[in-house]
Tab-separated table of C-alpha atoms and ligand atoms in Angstrom:
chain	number	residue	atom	x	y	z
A	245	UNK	CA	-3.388	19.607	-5.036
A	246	UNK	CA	0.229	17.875	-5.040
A	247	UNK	CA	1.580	14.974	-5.487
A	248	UNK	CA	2.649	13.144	-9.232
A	249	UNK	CA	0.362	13.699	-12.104
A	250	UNK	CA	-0.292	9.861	-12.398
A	251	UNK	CA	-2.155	9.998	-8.676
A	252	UNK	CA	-3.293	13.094	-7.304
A	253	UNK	CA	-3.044	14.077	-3.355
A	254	UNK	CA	-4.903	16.477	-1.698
A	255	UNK	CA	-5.443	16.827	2.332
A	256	UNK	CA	-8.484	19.280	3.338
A	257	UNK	CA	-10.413	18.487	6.548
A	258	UNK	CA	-8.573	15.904	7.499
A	259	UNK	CA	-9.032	13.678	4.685
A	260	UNK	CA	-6.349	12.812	2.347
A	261	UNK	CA	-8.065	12.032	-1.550
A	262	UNK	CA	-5.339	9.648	-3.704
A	263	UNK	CA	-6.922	10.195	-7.029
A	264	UNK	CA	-5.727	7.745	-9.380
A	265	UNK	CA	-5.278	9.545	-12.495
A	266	UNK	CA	-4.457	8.251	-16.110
A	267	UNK	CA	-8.243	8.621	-16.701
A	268	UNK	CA	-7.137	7.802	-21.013
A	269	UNK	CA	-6.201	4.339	-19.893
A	270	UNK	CA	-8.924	3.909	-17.705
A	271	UNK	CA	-6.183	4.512	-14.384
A	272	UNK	CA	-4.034	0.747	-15.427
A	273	UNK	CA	-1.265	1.248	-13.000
A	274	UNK	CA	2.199	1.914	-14.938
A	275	UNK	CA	5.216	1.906	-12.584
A	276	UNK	CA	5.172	5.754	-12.342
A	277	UNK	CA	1.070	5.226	-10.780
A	278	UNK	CA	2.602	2.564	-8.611
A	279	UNK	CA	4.745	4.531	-6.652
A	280	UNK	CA	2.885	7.857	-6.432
A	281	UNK	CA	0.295	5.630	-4.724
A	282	UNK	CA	3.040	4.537	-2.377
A	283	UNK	CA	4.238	7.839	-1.816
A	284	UNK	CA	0.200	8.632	-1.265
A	285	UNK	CA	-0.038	5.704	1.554
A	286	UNK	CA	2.931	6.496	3.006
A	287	UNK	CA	1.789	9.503	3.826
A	288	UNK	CA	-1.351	8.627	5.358
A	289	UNK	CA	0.743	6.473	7.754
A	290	UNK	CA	3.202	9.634	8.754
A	291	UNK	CA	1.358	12.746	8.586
A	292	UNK	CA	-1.029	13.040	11.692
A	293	UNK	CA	-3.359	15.946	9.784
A	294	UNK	CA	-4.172	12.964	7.301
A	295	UNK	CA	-6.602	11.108	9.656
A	296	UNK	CA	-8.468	9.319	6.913
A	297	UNK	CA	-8.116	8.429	3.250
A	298	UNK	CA	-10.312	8.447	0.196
A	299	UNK	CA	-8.960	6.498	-3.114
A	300	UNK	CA	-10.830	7.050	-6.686
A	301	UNK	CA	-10.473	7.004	-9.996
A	302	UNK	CA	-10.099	10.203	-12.473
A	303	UNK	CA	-12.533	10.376	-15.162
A	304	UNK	CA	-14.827	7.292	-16.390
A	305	UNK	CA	-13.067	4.947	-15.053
A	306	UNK	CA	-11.421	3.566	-11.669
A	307	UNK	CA	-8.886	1.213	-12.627
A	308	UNK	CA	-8.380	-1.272	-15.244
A	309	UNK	CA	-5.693	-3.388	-13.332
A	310	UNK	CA	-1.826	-3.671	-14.966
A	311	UNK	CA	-1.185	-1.555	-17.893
A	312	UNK	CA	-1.400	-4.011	-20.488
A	313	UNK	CA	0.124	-1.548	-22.944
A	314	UNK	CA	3.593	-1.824	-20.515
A	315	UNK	CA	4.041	-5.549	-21.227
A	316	UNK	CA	3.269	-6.026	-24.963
A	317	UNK	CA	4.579	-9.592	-25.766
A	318	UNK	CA	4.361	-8.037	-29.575
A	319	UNK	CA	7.842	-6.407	-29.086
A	320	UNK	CA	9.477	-9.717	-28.075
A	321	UNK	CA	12.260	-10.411	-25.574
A	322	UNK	CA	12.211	-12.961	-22.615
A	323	UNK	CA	9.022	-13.096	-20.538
A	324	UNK	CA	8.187	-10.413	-18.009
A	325	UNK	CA	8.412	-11.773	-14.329
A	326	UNK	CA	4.698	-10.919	-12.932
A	327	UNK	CA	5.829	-12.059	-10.078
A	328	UNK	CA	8.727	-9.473	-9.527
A	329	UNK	CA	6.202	-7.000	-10.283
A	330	UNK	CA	3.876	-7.781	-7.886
A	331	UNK	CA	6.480	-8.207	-5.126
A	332	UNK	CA	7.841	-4.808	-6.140
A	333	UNK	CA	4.995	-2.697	-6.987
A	334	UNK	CA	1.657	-3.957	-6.156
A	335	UNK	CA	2.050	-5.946	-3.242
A	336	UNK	CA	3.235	-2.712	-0.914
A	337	UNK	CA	0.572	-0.866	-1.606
A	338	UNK	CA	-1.886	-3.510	-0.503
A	339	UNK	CA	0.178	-3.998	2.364
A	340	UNK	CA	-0.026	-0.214	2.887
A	341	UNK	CA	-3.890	-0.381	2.979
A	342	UNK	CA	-4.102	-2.921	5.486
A	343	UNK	CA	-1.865	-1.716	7.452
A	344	UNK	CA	-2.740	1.603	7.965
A	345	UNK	CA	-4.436	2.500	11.361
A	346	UNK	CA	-6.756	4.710	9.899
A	347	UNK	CA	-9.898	4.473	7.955
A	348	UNK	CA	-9.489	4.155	4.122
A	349	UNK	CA	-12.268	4.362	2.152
A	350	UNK	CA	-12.916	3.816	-1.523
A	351	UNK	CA	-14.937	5.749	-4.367
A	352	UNK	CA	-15.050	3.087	-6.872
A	353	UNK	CA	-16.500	5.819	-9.738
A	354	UNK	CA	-16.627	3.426	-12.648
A	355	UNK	CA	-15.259	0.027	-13.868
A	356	UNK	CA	-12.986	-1.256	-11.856
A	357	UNK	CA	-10.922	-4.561	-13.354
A	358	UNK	CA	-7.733	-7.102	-12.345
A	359	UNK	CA	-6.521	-5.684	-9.769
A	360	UNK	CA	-8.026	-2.006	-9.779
A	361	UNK	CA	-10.974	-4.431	-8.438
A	362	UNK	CA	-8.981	-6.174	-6.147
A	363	UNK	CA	-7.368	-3.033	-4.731
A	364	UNK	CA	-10.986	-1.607	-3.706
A	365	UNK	CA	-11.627	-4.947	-1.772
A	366	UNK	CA	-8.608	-4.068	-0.128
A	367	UNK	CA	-9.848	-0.751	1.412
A	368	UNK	CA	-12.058	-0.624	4.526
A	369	UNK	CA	-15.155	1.311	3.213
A	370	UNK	CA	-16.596	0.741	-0.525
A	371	UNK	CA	-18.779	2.762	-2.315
A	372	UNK	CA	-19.675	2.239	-5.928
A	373	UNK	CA	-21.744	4.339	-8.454
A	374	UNK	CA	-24.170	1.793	-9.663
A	375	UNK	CA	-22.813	2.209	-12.812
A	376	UNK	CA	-19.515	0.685	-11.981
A	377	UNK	CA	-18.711	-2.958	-12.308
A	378	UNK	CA	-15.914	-5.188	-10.411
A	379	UNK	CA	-14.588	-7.826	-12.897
A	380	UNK	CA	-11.848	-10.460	-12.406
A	381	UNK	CA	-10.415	-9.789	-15.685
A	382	UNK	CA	-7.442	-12.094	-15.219
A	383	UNK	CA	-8.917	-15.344	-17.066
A	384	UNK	CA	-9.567	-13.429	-20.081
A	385	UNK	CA	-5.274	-12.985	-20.372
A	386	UNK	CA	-4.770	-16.429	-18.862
A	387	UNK	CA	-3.469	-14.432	-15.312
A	388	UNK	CA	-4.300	-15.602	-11.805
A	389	UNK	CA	-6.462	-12.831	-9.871
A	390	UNK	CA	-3.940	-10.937	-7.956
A	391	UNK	CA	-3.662	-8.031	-5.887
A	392	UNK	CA	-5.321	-10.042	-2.741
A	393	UNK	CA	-8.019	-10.600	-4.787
A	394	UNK	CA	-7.893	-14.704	-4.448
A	395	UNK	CA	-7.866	-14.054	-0.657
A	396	UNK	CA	-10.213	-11.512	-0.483
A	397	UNK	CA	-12.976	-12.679	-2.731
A	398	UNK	CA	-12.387	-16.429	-1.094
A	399	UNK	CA	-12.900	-14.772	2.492
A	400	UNK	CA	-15.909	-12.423	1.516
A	401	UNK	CA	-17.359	-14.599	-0.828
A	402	UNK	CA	-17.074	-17.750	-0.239
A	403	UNK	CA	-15.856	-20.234	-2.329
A	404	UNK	CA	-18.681	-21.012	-5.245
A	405	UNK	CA	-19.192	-16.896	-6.261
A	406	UNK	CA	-15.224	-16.086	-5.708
A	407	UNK	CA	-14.633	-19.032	-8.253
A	408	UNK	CA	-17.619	-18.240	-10.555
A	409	UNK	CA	-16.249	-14.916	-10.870
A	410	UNK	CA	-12.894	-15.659	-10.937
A	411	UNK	CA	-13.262	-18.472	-14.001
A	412	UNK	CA	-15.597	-16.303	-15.928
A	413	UNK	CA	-14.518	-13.159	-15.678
A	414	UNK	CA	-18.066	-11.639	-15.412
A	415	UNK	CA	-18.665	-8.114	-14.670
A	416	UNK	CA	-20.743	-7.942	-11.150
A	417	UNK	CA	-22.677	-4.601	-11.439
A	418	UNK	CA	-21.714	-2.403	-8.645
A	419	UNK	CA	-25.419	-3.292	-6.860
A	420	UNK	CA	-24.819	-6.717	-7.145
A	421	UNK	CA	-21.384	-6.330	-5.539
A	422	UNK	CA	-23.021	-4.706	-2.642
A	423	UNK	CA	-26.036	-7.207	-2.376
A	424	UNK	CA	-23.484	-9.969	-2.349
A	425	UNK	CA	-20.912	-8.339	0.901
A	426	UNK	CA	-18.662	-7.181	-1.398
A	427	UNK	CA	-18.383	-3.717	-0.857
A	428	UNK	CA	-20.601	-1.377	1.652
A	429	UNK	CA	-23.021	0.520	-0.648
A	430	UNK	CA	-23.905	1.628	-4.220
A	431	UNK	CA	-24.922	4.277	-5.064
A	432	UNK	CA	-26.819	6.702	-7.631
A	433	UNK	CA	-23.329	8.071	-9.803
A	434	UNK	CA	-24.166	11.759	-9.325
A	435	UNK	CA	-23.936	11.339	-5.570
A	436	UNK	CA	-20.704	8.822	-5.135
A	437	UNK	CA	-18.030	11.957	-4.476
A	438	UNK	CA	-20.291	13.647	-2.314
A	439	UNK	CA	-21.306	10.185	0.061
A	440	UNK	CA	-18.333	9.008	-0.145
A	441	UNK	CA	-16.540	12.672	0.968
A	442	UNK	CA	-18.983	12.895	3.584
A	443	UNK	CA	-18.359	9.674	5.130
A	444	UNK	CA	-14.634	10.040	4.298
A	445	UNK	CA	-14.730	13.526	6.951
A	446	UNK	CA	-17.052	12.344	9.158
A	447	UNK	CA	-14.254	9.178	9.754
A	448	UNK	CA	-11.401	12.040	9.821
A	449	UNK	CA	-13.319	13.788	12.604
A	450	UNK	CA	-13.369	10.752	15.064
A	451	UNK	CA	-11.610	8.632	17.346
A	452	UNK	CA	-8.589	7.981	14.780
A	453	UNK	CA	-6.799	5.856	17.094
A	454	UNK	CA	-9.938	3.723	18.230
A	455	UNK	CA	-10.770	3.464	14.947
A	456	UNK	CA	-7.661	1.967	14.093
A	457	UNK	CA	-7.602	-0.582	16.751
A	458	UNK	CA	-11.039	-1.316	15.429
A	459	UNK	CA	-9.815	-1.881	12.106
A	460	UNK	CA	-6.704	-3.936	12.837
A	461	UNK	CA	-9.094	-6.407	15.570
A	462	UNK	CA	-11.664	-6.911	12.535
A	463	UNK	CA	-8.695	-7.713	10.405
A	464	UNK	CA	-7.089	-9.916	12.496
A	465	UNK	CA	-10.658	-11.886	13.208
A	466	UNK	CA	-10.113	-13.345	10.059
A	467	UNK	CA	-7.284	-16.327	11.406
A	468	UNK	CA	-7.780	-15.551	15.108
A	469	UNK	CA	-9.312	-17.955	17.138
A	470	UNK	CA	-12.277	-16.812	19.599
A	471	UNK	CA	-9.553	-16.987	22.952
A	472	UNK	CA	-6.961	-15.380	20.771
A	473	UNK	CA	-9.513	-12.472	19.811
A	474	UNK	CA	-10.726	-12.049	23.352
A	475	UNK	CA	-6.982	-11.602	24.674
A	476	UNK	CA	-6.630	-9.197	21.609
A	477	UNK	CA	-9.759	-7.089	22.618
A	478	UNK	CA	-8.552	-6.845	26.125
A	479	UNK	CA	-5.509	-5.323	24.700
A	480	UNK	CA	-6.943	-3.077	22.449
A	481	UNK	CA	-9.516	-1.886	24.688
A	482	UNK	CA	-7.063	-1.269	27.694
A	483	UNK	CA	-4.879	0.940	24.970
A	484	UNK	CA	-8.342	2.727	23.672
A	485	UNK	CA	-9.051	3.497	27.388
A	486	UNK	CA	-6.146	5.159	27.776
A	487	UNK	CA	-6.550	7.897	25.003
A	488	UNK	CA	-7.850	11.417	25.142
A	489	UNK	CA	-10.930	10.915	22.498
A	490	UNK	CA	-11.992	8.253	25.006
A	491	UNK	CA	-11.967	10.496	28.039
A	492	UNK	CA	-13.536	13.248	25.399
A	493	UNK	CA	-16.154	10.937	23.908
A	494	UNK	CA	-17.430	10.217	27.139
A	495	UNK	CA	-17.255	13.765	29.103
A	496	UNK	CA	-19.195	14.745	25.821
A	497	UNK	CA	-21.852	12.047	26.396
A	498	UNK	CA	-22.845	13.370	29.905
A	499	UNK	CA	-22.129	17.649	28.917
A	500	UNK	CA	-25.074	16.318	26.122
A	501	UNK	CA	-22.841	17.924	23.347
A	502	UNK	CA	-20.714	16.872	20.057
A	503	UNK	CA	-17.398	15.007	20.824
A	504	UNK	CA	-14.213	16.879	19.712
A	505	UNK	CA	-12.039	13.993	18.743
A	506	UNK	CA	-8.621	14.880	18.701
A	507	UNK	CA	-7.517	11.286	16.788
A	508	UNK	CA	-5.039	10.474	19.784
B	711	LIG	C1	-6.159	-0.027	-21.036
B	711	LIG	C2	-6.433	-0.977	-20.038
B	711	LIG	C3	-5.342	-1.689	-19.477
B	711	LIG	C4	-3.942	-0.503	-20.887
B	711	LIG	C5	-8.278	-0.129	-20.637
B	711	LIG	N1	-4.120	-1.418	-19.940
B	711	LIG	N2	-4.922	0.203	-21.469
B	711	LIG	C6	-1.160	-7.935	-14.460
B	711	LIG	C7	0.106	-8.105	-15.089
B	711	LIG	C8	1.287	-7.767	-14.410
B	711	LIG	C9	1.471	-7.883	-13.156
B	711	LIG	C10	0.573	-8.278	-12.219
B	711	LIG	O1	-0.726	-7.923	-12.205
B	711	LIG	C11	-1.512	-7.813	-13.214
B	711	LIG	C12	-2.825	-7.560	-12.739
B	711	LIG	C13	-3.911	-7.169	-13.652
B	711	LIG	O2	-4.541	-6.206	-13.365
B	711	LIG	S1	-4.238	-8.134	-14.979
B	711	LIG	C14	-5.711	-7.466	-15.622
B	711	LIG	C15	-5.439	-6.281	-16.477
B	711	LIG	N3	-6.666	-5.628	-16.862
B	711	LIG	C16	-7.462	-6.106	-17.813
B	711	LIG	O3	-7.293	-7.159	-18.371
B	711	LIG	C17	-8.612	-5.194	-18.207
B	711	LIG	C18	-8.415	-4.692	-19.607
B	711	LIG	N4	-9.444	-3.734	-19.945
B	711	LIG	C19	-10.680	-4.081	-20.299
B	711	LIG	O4	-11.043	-5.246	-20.339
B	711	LIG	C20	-11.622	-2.992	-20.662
B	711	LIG	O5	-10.883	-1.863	-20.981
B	711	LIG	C21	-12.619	-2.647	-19.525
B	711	LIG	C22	-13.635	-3.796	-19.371
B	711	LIG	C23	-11.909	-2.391	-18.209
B	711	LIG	C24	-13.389	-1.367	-19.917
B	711	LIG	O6	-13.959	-1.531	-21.199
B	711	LIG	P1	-14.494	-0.249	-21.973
B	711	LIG	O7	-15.343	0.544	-21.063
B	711	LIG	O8	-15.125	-0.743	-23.240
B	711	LIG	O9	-13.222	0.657	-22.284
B	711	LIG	P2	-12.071	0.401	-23.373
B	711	LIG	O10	-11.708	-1.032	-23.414
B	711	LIG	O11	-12.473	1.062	-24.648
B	711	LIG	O12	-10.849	1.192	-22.697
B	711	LIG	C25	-10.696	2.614	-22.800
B	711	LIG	C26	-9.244	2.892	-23.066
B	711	LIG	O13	-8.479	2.449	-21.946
B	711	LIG	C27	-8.731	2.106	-24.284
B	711	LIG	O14	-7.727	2.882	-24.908
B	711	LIG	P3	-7.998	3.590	-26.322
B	711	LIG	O15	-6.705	4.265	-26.632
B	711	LIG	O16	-8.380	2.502	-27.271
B	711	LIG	O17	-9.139	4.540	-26.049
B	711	LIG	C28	-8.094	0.900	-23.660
B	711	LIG	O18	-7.090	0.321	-24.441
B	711	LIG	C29	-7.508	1.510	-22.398
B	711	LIG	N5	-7.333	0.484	-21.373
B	711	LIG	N6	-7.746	-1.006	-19.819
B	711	LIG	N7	-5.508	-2.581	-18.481
């Protein structure tokens, strides 16, 4: 295992795990967190062993959001710029996420809050335990939810639940989250790590860069119009064509055997 102690890397069959890992504050991000999760991402984008990525939490938690401790208006001084700090530190990573051509997928392994919620939305694949909960805890500190959250919730959501649970700042249990779209599954908390590994190496093992034309077309659905998206699949698909795990997938399918993917 390398990496900083705040977030903890490890690469083994292809998958690399970012644990996030200040498990005595319940993982709130700190600067120090912030940038070993960049350092995490940016590896997934530049090392070509790391052909998927799993993000969870360390201990009972996943992630409570901002450090609350950093920012405590108690010592006085001028007000902190939130802004700044989004710009600088969360914003990146998010970026990072979406960005990356690869399959990220996300353990949420307990409560997950401000933007530790809003960061899972961010990731392609969500499991929860069914203990966890998602909660928009930015009303409760008069904050606006951040981290993509107003733009993801809005766009998975709709308007009516992403405001409801945005105002309120009610937990959604993990197996509401999933009823509702929000994430892919919940499941029983014993069994999270090992789905979640599972599907996190069985994504490694396949067509890494069809799966990341895959990932940026669904993304880019989102403000495409239907002409736009049909010019974008005919791109996409003529630069899938052209790769060895297609020509592999498909000699597979008529030898009647497993495809070796190769992720190029
Ligand atoms: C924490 C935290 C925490 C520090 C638990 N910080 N210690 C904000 C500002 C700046 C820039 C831009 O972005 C943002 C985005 C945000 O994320 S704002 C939202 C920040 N997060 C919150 O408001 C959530 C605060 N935490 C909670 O409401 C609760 O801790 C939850 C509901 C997450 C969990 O409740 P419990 O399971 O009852 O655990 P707990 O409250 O007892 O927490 C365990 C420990 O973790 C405790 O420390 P202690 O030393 O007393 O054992 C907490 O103080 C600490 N902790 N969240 N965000």
């Amino acid at each position: 295992m390398t990496g900083s102690e705040t977030v903890s890397t490890e690469l083994a069959e292809g998958v690399l795990t970012l644990t996030l890992n200040r498990p005595d504050k319940l993982n709130s991000f700190n600067e120090e967190m912030h940038l070993a999760l960049r350092a995490g991402l940016q590896r997934a984008h530049e090392d070509p062993q790391a052909r998927a990525v799993l993000l969870t939490g360390a201990g009972r938690g996943f992630c409570a959001g901002q450090d609350l401790g950093d920012r405590d208006p108690r010592k006085g001084g001028p007000a902190p710029d939130l802004g700044r700090t989004l710009e600088t530190f969360y914003n990146p990573n998010l970026r990072l996420i979406r960005s990356l051509e690869k399959p990220v997928v996300c353990a949420v392994n307990g409560v997950a809050a401000g933007a530790g919620a809003n960061i899972a939305f961010a990731c392609d694949i969500v499991l929860a335990a069914k203990s966890a909960k998602f909660i928009q805890a930015f009303a409760k500190i008069g904050l606006i939810p951040d981290a993509g959250g107003s733009w993801s919730l809005t766009r998975i959501l709709g308007e009516p639940r992403a405001k409801a649970l945005a105002l309120t700042a009610e937990p959604l249990p993990a197996e509401k989250a999933a009823e509702w779209g929000l994430i892919w599954k919940a499941v029983e908390d014993e069994s999270l790590m090992i789905q979640a590994t599972e599907l996190a190496r069985a994504l490694a093992a396949g067509p890494t860069l069809g799966l990341g034309l895959t990932k940026r077309l669904i993304q880019a659905a989102a403000v495409n119009s239907l002409d736009a998206q049909l010019d974008m699949e005919r791109d996409c698909q003529r630069a899938a064509g052209l790769s060895a795990d297609y020509a592999e997938g498909v000699t597979a399918f008529l030898e009647k055997r497993k495809p070796e993917f190769q992720g190029k």
